[in-house]
C-alpha positions as a LaTeX table, in Angstrom:
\begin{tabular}{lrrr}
\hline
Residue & $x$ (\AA) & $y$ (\AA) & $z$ (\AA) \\
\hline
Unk1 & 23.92 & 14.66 & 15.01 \\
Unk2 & 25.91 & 15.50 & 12.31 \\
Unk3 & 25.94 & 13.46 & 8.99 \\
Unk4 & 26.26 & 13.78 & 4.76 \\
Unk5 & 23.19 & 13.47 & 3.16 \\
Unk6 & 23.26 & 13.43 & $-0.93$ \\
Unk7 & 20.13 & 13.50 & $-3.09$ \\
Unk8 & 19.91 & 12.74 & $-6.74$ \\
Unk9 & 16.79 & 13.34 & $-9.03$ \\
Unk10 & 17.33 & 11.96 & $-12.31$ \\
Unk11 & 13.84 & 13.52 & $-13.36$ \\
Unk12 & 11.93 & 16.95 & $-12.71$ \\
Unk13 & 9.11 & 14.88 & $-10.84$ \\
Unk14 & 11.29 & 13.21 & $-8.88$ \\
Unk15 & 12.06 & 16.55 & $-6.81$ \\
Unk16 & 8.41 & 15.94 & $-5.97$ \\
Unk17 & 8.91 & 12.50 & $-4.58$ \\
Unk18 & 11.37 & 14.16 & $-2.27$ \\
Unk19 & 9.38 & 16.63 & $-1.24$ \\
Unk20 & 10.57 & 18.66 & 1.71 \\
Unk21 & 12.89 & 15.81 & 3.66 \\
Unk22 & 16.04 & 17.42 & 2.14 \\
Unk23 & 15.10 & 21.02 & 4.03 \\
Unk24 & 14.09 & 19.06 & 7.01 \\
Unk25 & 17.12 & 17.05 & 7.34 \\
Unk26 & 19.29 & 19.73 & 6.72 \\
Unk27 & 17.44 & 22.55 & 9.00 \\
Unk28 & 18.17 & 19.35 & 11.55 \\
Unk29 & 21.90 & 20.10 & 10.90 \\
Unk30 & 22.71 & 17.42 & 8.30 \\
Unk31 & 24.96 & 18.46 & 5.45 \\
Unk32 & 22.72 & 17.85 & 2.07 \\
Unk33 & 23.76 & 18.27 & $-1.15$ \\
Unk34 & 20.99 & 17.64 & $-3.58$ \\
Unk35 & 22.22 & 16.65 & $-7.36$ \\
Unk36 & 19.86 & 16.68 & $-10.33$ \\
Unk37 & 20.73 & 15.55 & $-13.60$ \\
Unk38 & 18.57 & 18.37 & $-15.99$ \\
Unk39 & 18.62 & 22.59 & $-15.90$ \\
Unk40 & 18.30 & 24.67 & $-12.75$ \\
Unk41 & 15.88 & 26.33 & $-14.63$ \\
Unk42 & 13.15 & 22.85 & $-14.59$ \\
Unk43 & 13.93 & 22.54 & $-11.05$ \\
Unk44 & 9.44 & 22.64 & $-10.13$ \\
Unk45 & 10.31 & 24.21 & $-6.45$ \\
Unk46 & 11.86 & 26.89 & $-4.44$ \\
Unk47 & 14.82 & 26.13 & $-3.33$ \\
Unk48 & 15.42 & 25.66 & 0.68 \\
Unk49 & 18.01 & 27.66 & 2.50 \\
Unk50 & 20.98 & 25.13 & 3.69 \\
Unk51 & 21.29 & 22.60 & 0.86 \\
Unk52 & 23.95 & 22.97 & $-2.03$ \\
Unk53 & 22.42 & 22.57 & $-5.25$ \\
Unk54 & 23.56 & 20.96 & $-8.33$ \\
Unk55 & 22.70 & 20.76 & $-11.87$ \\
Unk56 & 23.33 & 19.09 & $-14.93$ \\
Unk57 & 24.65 & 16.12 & $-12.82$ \\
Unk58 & 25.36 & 12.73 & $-14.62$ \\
Unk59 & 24.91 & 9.65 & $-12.70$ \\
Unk60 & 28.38 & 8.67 & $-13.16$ \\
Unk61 & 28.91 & 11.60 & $-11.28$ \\
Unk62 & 27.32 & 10.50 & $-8.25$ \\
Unk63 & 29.39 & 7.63 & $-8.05$ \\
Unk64 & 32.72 & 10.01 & $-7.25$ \\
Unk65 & 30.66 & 11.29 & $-4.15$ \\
Unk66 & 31.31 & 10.15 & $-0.78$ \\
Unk67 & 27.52 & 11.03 & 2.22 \\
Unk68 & 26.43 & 8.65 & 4.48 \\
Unk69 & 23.04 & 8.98 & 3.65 \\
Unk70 & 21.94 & 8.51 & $-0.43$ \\
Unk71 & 18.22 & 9.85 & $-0.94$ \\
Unk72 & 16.78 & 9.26 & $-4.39$ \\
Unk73 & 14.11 & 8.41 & $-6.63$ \\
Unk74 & 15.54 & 6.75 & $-9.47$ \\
Unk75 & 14.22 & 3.39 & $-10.29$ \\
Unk76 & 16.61 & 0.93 & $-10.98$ \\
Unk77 & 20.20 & 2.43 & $-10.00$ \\
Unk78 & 22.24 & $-1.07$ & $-10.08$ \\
Unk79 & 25.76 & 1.49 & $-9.69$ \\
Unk80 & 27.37 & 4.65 & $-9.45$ \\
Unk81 & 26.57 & 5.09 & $-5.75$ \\
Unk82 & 28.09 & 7.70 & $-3.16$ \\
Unk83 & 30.71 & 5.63 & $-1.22$ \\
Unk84 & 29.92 & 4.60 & 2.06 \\
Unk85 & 26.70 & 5.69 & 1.57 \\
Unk86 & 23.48 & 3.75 & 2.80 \\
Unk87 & 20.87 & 4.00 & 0.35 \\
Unk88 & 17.30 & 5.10 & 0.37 \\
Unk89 & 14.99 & 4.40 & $-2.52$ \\
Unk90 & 11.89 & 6.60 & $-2.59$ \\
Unk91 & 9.29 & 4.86 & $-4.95$ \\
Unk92 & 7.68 & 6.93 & $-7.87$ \\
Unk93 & 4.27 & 5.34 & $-7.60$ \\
Unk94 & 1.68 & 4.47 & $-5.03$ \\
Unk95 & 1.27 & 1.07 & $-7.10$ \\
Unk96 & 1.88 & $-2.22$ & $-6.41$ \\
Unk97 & 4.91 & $-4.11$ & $-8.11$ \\
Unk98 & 3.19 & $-6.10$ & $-10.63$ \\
Unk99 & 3.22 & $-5.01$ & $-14.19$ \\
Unk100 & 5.10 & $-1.89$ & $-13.12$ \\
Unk101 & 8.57 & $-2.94$ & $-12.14$ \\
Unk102 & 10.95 & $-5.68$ & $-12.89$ \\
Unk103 & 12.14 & $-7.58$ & $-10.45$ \\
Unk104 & 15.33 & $-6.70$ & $-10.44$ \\
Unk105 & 14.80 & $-2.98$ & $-9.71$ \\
Unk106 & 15.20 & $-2.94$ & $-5.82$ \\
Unk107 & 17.99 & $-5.18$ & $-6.09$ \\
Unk108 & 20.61 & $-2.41$ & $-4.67$ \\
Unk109 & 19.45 & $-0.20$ & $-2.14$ \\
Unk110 & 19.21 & $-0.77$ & 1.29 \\
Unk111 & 16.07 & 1.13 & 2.42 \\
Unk112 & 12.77 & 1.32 & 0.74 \\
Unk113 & 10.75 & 4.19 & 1.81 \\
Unk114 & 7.47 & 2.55 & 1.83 \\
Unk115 & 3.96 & 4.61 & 1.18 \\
Unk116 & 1.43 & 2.54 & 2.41 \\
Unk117 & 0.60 & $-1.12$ & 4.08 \\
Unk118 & 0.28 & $-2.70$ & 0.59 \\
Unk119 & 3.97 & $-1.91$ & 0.31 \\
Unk120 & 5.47 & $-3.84$ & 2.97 \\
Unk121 & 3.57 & $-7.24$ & 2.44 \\
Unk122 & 4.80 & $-6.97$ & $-1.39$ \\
Unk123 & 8.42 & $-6.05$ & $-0.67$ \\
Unk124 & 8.88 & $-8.68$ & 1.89 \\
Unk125 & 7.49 & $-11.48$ & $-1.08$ \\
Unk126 & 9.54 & $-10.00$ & $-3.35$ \\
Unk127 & 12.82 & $-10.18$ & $-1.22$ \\
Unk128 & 11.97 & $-13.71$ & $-0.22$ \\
Unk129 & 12.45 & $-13.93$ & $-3.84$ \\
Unk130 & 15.21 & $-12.05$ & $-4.71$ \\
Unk131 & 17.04 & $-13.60$ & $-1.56$ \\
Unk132 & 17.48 & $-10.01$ & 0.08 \\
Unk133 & 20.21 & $-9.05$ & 2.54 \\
Unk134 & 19.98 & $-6.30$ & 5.14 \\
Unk135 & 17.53 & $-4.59$ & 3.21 \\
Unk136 & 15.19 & $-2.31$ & 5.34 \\
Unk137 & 11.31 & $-1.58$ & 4.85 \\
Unk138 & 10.69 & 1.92 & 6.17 \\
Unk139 & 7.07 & 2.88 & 6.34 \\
Unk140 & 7.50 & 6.47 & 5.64 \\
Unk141 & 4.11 & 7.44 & 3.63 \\
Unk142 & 4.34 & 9.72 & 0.45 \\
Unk143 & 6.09 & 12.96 & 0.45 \\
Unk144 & 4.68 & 13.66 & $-3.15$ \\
Unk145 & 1.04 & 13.43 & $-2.21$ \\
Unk146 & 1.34 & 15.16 & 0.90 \\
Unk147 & 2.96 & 17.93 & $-0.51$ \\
Unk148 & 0.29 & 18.37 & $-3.58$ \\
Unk149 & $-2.43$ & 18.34 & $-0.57$ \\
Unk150 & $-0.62$ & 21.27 & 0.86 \\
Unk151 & $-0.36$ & 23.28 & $-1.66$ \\
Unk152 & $-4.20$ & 21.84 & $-2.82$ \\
Unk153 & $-5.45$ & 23.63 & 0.81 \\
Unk154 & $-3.66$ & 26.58 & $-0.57$ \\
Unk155 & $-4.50$ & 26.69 & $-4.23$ \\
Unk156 & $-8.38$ & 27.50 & $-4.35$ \\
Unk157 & $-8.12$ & 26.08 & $-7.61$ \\
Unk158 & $-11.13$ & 24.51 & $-8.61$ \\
Unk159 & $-12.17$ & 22.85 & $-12.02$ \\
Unk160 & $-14.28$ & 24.58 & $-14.91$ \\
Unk161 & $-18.07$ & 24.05 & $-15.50$ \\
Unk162 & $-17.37$ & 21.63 & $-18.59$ \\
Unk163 & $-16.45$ & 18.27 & $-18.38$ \\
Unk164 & $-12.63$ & 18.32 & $-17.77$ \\
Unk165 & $-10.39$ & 15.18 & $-18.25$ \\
Unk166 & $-7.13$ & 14.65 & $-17.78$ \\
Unk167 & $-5.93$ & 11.36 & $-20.08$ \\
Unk168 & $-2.45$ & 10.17 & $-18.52$ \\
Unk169 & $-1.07$ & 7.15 & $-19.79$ \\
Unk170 & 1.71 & 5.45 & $-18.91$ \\
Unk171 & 5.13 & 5.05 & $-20.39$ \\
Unk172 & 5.40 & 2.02 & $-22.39$ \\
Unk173 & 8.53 & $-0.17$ & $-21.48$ \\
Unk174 & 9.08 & $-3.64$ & $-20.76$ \\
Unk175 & 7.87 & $-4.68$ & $-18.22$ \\
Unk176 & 4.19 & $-2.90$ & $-18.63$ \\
Unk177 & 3.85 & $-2.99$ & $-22.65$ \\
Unk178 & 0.64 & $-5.37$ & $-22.59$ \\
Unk179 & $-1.34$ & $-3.00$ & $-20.25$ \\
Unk180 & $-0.18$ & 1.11 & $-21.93$ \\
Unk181 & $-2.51$ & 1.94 & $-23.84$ \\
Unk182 & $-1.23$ & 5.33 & $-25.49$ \\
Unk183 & $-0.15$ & 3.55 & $-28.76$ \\
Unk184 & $-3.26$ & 0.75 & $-29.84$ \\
Unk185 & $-5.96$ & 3.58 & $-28.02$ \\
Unk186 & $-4.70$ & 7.10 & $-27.42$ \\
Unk187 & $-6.08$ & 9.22 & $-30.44$ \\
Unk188 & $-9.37$ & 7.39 & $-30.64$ \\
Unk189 & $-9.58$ & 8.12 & $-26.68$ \\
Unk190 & $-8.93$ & 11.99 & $-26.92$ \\
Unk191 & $-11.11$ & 12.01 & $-30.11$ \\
Unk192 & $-14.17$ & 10.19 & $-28.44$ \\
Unk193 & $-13.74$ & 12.46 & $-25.72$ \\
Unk194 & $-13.77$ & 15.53 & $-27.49$ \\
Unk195 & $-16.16$ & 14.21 & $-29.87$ \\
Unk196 & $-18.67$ & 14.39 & $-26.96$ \\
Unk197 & $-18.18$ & 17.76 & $-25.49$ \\
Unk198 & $-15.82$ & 16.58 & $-22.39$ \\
Unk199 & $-12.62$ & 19.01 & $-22.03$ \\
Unk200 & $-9.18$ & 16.90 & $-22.40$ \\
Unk201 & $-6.33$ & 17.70 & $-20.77$ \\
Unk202 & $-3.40$ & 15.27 & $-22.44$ \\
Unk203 & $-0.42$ & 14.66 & $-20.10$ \\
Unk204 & 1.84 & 11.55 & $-21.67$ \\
Unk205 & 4.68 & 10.60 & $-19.36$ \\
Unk206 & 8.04 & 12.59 & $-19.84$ \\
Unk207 & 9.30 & 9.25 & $-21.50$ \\
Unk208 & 6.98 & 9.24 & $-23.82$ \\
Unk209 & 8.51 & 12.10 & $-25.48$ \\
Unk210 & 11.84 & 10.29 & $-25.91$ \\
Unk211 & 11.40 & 6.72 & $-27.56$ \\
Unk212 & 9.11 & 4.98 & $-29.12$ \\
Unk213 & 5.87 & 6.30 & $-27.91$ \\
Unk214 & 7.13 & 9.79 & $-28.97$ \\
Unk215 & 5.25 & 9.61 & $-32.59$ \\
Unk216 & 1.80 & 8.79 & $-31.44$ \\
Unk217 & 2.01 & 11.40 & $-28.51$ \\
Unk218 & 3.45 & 13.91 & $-31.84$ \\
Unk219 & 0.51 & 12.37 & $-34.25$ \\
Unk220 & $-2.22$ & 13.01 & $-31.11$ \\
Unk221 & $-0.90$ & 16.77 & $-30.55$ \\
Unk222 & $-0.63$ & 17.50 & $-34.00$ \\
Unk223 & $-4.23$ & 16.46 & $-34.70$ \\
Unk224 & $-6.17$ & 18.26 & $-31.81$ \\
Unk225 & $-3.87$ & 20.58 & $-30.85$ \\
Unk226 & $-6.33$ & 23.54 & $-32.49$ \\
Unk227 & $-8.86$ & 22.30 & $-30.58$ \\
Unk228 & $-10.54$ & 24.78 & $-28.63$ \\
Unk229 & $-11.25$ & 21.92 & $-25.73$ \\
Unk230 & $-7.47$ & 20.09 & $-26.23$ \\
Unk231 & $-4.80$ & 21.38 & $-23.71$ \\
Unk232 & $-1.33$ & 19.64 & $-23.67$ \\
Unk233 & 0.10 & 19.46 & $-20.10$ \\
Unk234 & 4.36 & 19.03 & $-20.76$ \\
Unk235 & 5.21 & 21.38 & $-17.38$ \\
Unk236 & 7.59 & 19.76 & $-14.96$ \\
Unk237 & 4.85 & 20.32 & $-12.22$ \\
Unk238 & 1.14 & 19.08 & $-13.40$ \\
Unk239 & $-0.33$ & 20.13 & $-10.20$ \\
Unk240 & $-2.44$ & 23.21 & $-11.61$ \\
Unk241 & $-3.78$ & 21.21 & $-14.35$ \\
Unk242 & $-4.79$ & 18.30 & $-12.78$ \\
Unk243 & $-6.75$ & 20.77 & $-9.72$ \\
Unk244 & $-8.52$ & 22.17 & $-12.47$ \\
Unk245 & $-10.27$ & 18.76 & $-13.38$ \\
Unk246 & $-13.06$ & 16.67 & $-12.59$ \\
Unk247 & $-11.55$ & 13.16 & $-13.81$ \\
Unk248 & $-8.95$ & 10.78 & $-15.42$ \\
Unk249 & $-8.66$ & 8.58 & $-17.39$ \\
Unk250 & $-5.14$ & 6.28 & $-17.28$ \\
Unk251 & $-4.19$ & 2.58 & $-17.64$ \\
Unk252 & $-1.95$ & 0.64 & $-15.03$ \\
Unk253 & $-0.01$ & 4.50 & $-14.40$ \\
Unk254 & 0.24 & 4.86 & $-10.34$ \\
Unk255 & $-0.71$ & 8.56 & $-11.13$ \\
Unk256 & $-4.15$ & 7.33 & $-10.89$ \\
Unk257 & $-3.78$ & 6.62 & $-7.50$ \\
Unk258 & $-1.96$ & 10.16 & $-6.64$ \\
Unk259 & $-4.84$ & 12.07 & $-8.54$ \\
Unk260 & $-7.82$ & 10.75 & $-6.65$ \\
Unk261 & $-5.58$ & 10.64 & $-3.37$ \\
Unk262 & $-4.63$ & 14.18 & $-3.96$ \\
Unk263 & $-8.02$ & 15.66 & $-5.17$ \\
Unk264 & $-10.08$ & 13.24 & $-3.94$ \\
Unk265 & $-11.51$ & 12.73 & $-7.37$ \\
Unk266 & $-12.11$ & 9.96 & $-9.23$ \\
Unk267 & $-9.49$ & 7.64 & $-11.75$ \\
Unk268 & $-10.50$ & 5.69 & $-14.23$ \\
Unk269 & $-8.37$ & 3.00 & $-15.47$ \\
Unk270 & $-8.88$ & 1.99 & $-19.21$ \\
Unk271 & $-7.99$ & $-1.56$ & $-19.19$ \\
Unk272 & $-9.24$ & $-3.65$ & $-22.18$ \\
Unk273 & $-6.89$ & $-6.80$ & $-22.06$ \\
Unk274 & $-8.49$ & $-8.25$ & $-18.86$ \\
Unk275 & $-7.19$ & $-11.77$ & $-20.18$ \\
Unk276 & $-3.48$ & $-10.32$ & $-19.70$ \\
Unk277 & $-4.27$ & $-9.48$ & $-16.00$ \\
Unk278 & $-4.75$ & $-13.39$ & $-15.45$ \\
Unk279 & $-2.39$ & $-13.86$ & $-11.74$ \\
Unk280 & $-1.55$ & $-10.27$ & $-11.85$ \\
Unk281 & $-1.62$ & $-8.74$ & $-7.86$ \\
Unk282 & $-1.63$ & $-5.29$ & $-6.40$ \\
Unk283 & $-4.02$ & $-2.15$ & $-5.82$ \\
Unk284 & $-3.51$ & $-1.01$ & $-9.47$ \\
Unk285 & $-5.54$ & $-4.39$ & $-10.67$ \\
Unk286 & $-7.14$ & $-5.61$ & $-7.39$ \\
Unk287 & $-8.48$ & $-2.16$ & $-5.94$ \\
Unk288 & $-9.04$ & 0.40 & $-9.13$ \\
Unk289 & $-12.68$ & 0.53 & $-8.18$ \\
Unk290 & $-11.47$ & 1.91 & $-4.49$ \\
Unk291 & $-10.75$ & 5.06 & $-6.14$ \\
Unk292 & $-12.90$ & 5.16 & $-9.23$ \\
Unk293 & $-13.76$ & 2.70 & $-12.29$ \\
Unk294 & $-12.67$ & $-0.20$ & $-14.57$ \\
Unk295 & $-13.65$ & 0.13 & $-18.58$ \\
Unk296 & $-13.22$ & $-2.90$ & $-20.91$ \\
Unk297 & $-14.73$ & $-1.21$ & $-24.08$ \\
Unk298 & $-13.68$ & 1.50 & $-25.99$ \\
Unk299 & $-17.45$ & 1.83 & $-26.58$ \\
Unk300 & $-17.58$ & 2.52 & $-22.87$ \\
Unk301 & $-15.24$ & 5.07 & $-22.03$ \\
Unk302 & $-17.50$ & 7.98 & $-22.05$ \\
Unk303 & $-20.30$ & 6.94 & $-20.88$ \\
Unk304 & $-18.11$ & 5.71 & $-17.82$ \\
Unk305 & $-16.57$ & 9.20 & $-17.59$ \\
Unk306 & $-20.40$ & 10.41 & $-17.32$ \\
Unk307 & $-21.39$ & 7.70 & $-14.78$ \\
Unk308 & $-18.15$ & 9.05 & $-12.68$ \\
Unk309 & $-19.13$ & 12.53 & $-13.14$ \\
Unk310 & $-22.81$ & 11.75 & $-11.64$ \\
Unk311 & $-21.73$ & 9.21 & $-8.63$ \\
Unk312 & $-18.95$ & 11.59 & $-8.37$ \\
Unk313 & $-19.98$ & 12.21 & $-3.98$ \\
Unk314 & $-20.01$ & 8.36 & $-3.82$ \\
Unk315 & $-16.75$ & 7.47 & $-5.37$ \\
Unk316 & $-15.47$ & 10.64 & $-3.30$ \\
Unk317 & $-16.27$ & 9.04 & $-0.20$ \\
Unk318 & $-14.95$ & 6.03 & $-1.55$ \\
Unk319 & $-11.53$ & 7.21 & $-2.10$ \\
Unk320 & $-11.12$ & 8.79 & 1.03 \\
Unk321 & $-12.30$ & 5.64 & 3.30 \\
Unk322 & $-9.64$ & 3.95 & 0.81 \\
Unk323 & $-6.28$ & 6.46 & 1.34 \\
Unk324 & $-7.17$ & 6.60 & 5.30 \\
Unk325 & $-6.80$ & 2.34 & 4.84 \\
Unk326 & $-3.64$ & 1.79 & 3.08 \\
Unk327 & $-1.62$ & 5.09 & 2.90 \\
Unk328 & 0.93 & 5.39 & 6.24 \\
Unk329 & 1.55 & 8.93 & 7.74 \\
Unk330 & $-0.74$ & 10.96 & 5.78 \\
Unk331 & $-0.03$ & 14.41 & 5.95 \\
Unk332 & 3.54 & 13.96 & 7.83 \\
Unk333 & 5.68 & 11.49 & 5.33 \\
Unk334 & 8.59 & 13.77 & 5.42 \\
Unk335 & 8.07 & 14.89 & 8.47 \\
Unk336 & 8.18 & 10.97 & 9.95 \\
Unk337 & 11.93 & 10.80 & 7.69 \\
Unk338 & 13.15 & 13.54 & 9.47 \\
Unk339 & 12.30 & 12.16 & 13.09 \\
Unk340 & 13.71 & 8.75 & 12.09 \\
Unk341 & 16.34 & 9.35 & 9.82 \\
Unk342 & 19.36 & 8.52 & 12.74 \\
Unk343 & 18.06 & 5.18 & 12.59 \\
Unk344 & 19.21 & 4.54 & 9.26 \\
Unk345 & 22.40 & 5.48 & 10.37 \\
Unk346 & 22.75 & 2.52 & 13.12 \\
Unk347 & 23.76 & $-0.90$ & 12.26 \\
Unk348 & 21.50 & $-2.61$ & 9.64 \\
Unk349 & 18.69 & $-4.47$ & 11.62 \\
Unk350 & 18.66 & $-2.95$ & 14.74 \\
Unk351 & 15.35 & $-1.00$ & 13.60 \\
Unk352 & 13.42 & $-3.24$ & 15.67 \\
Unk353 & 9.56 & $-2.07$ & 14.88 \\
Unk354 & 10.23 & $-1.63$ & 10.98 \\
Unk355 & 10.21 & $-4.83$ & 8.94 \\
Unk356 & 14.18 & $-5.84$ & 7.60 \\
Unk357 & 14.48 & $-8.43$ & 5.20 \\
Unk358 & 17.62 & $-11.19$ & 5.53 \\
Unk359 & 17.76 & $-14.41$ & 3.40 \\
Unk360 & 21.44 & $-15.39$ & 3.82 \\
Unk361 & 22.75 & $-17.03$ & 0.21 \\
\hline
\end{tabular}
């Protein structure tokens, strides 16, 4: 079957959260044009024969397209859509909703291309809420973990002797201001860190170097940058920096969860305002210790990081038993698109098995 398919990465990790589905679909004979709105020369993969390529792409762009199928994994597109097109959100986290999006952020796709179980059971409160109509839940799994276990496998990439942690904090915004911790905590964490003899690896979000977390990130790398154990991560691609770790260290970011899923090493989540998580729900406050540990205290941190690096076969263990659980299709996400992509294409809610939400106004 024949059909358009257009993608559209407003960020350089969002090509990740693609993964191969574009190739697939189009060695499958669909027609995909993939968009991206920065260089051809941050694009962080090979490019696949069959798809047209574009770069430099504005999102009002988009909106002068015409595909039947819309792939992408920017959060929050409320317009400038393909015409015609049905559209396919692919979420940027393995989190839960809470304290990560607002509500509103779903509002205008039609598909969400669920990772795991915890997914489904939050999107179908949430459109309750929202009053949804003719939106599908797809269980599809993550393309962007799968993919880093590939190349993982294929890698031999392993981390140094010393103590190597990679501190990722989130992008302040909003919605999740009361749980980043980059601007009240992020020099005294890299300092205590160092201070100790542990290797730091500092990755802030890609946000965080536009607005207003972009001086502390500029005050941290400015201070230890001539550190002989400080390395600052800004490539579009983290993977070889992360394989070539032992832990890290993060706050409510979902690339927790894709580090230990990935590596099957521990996360720990630095989360000292435990009165703001009162009614909070999701894995990223409900199951942290799944995948590694929970620190309250500054004081704390490393000694926590220690703890993790001795229990480290435990909490290994741990995180696998935990990914088998709640993650769907591990291994074949895109794969699983592919296969069931023509059912996007049929009338909305005649997916039978897959979970479509209608709450007529």
């Amino acid at each position: 079957m024949s059909f358009d398919v257009l993608c559209y990465c407003y960020h350089v990790s969002h090509v990740l959260n693609l993964g191969r589905i574009p190739a697939l679909l189009a060695a499958r004979g669909a027609r995909v044009r993939w968009f991206n709105a920065f260089p051809e020369a941050s694009f962080p993969q090979p490019k696949s024969p069959g798809i047209d390529y574009a770069f430099d792409v504005p999102l009002e762009a988009v909106g002068a397209q015409e595909a039947d199928l819309y792939l992408t994994p920017f959060v929050g597109q409320s317009a400038h859509f393909p015409k015609r097109a049905r559209r396919v959100h692919f979420l940027v986290s393995l989190t839960s909703l809470d304290g990560v999006y607002d509500k509103g952020m779903f509002d205008h796709y039609d598909v969400i291309a669920c990772a795991g179980r915890h997914h489904i059971d939050e999107f179908i409160a949430l459109g309750r809420e929202r009053r949804w109509s003719n939106k599908t839940l797809m269980p599809v799994g993550y393309p962007k973990l799968d993919g880093q276990r590939r190349q993982l496998a294929e890698s031999g990439l392993i981390a140094p002797e010393v103590l190597t942690v990679v501190f990722a904090p989130t992008h302040a915004y909003y919605v999740n201001r009361g749980f980043s911790i980059l601007n009240q905590y992020g020099e005294q964490l890299v300092a205590s860190m160092l201070d100790d003899g542990i290797a730091v690896v500092f990755r802030p979000h890609m946000e965080s170097w536009r607005d207003q977390d972009k001086p502390v990130v500029e005050r941290i790398v400015a201070r230890f940058q001539d550190h002989p154990r400080f390395t600052l991560d800004r490539s579009g691609n983290y993977f070889d920096t992360y394989a070539r770790s032992h832990l890290m260290l993060t706050d409510i970011s979902g690339t927790g969860f894709t580090y230990a899923f990935t590596f099957g090493r521990p996360a720990l989540f630095f989360a000292p305002n435990a009165a703001d998580e009162a009614g909070m729900r999701g894995i990223q406050f409900e199951r942290r210790e799944n995948i590694g540990l929970v620190v309250r205290s500054l004081d704390d941190v490393v000694p926590k990081l220690r703890l993790a690096q001795t229990h480290h076969a435990f909490l290994e263990r741990q995180i696998a038993d935990f990914s088998d659980w709640l993650l769907f299709s591990p291994g074949d996400s895109e794969q699983f698109f592919a296969e069931h992509v023509h059912q996007l294409l049929a009338p909305p809610g005649t997916m039978s098995n897959w979970p479509h939400l209608h709450h007529p106004a």
